[in-house]
Coordinates of C-alpha atoms in Angstrom, one line a residue:
I397 CA -36.1 33.7 -28.4
F398 CA -35.9 36.6 -30.1
C399 CA -38.3 39.3 -31.1
S400 CA -38.9 38.8 -35.9
Q401 CA -40.7 40.8 -38.0
N402 CA -40.4 38.1 -40.5
T403 CA -44.7 36.5 -40.6
W404 CA -43.8 32.7 -40.1
A405 CA -41.7 33.6 -37.0
Q406 CA -44.0 35.8 -35.7
K407 CA -47.2 34.1 -36.1
S408 CA -45.8 31.2 -34.0
P409 CA -48.4 28.9 -32.5
Y410 CA -45.3 27.5 -29.4
D411 CA -45.5 30.5 -28.5
S412 CA -48.1 30.3 -25.7
T413 CA -49.0 27.1 -25.8
E414 CA -50.4 25.0 -22.5
I415 CA -47.2 22.6 -21.0
I416 CA -49.5 19.4 -20.4
Y417 CA -46.9 16.8 -19.1
P418 CA -43.6 19.3 -18.9
G419 CA -41.7 15.9 -18.9
N420 CA -39.5 13.2 -20.3
I421 CA -42.2 11.6 -21.0
P422 CA -42.2 8.1 -22.0
L423 CA -41.4 6.9 -25.5
N424 CA -44.6 4.8 -26.1
E425 CA -46.5 8.5 -24.9
I426 CA -44.8 10.1 -27.8
N427 CA -46.5 9.8 -31.7
P428 CA -44.7 7.2 -33.0
K429 CA -43.8 9.7 -36.4
A430 CA -42.3 12.1 -34.9
V431 CA -40.6 9.5 -32.4
R432 CA -38.8 8.5 -36.5
N433 CA -38.6 11.8 -37.6
F434 CA -36.3 12.3 -34.6
I435 CA -34.3 9.9 -34.9
K436 CA -34.3 10.3 -38.9
N437 CA -32.5 13.7 -38.5
F438 CA -30.8 13.0 -35.7
P439 CA -29.4 9.6 -35.1
D440 CA -26.3 9.7 -33.1
V441 CA -28.7 11.5 -29.7
H442 CA -30.0 9.9 -27.2
D443 CA -30.2 11.8 -23.6
E444 CA -32.8 13.9 -25.7
I445 CA -36.2 15.0 -23.1
W446 CA -39.8 14.8 -24.9
A447 CA -42.2 17.5 -23.8
L448 CA -45.9 17.4 -24.8
T449 CA -47.7 21.0 -24.7
S450 CA -51.5 21.8 -26.2
K451 CA -50.5 22.1 -29.4
V452 CA -47.0 20.3 -30.1
Y453 CA -44.1 17.4 -28.8
V454 CA -41.3 19.3 -27.7
T455 CA -37.8 17.8 -27.5
S456 CA -34.5 19.1 -26.1
F457 CA -31.4 18.8 -25.9
V458 CA -27.1 19.9 -26.3
S459 CA -24.8 18.5 -29.3
N460 CA -21.4 19.3 -30.1
T461 CA -22.3 22.6 -27.7
K462 CA -25.6 23.7 -30.0
N463 CA -28.7 23.6 -27.8
Y464 CA -31.7 22.1 -29.9
Q465 CA -35.6 22.6 -29.0
I466 CA -37.3 20.6 -31.7
F467 CA -41.0 21.4 -32.6
F468 CA -43.4 18.2 -33.6
G469 CA -47.3 18.3 -34.9
K470 CA -49.3 15.8 -32.0
K471 CA -49.3 13.9 -36.1
G472 CA -45.5 14.0 -35.5
S473 CA -44.4 16.3 -38.6
L474 CA -41.2 18.8 -38.4
R475 CA -42.9 21.4 -37.7
L476 CA -39.5 23.8 -36.4
S477 CA -36.3 23.8 -34.7
V478 CA -34.4 26.1 -32.6
V479 CA -30.6 26.1 -32.0
T480 CA -28.8 28.2 -29.9
Y481 CA -25.0 28.5 -30.8
D482 CA -23.1 29.7 -27.3
E483 CA -19.8 28.7 -28.0
V484 CA -17.5 31.3 -30.7
K485 CA -15.7 27.6 -32.4
C486 CA -20.0 26.6 -33.0
F487 CA -20.7 29.8 -35.0
P488 CA -21.3 29.8 -38.7
E489 CA -18.9 30.9 -40.2
E490 CA -20.7 32.7 -42.9
L491 CA -22.4 34.3 -39.8
K492 CA -19.2 34.8 -38.5
R493 CA -18.0 37.2 -42.4
L494 CA -21.2 38.4 -41.9
I495 CA -20.6 40.0 -39.1
A496 CA -17.2 40.9 -39.5
I497 CA -17.2 43.5 -42.8
G498 CA -21.2 44.6 -41.5
Y499 CA -20.4 45.6 -37.9
P500 CA -16.7 46.1 -37.9
G501 CA -15.3 45.9 -34.0
S502 CA -18.2 43.9 -32.5
E503 CA -18.2 40.2 -31.2
I504 CA -21.0 37.8 -31.9
Q505 CA -22.5 36.8 -28.6
N506 CA -24.2 34.2 -28.8
I507 CA -27.0 33.2 -32.7
V508 CA -30.2 31.3 -32.3
E509 CA -31.2 29.8 -35.6
V510 CA -34.9 28.9 -36.5
S511 CA -36.2 26.9 -39.3
N512 CA -39.4 25.7 -40.7
R513 CA -39.2 23.5 -43.4
N514 CA -38.3 25.5 -45.7
E515 CA -36.9 29.0 -44.4
R516 CA -34.1 29.2 -42.0
L517 CA -33.8 32.9 -39.9
Y518 CA -31.2 34.2 -37.5
G519 CA -30.7 36.4 -34.5
I520 CA -27.8 36.9 -33.2
T521 CA -26.3 38.6 -30.7
I522 CA -23.3 41.4 -31.0
F523 CA -21.8 43.6 -28.8
N524 CA -18.8 45.9 -29.1
H525 CA -17.8 49.2 -26.4
Q526 CA -20.3 50.9 -26.5
S527 CA -24.1 48.8 -27.6
Y528 CA -25.1 45.7 -27.9
R529 CA -27.3 45.4 -31.5
L530 CA -30.3 42.6 -31.6
I531 CA -29.9 41.4 -35.5
E532 CA -32.2 39.0 -37.8
Y533 CA -30.5 37.4 -40.8
F534 CA -32.9 36.3 -43.3
H535 CA -32.3 35.6 -46.7
D536 CA -29.7 37.0 -47.3
E537 CA -30.8 40.3 -45.5
T538 CA -29.9 41.6 -42.4
K539 CA -32.1 44.2 -39.9
V540 CA -31.0 45.7 -37.2
I541 CA -33.6 44.8 -34.9
D542 CA -33.1 46.4 -31.4
E543 CA -30.0 48.3 -29.9
Y544 CA -28.8 48.9 -26.5
Y545 CA -26.5 51.4 -25.3
K546 CA -23.8 51.1 -22.5
Q547 CA -24.0 53.5 -20.0
M548 CA -21.3 55.1 -19.5

């Protein structure tokens, strides 16, 4: 997704999981608590795809032009969500303002939001006429994680 310098995002147990059932797993083979948590948090989603890894259940779906991946532990608890925003109209207003003020002349290419139960981290890819930057936004602070200059 993106390389974060935050410990909880870096040491995710979901990075190197063995896919056991790339799926769509039948709902009766998924921990019922995971299914209940999913329905409670996403009641309007009915076309999700479930997969099973050696460590977690993962469900993927698209809603309101955002791509979601939701990770549930083997016992069904919600562990992590990853939301990818690819369309300008869906970008959170707070982040659009932040980039407009902090990086004038740059446009947002996409945003990846990673959330656990307690915290939310954003990876924001921006570009202008001379470079691409990957910005991390966490706890109201921004940090340039990586920068690539365009060949002229």
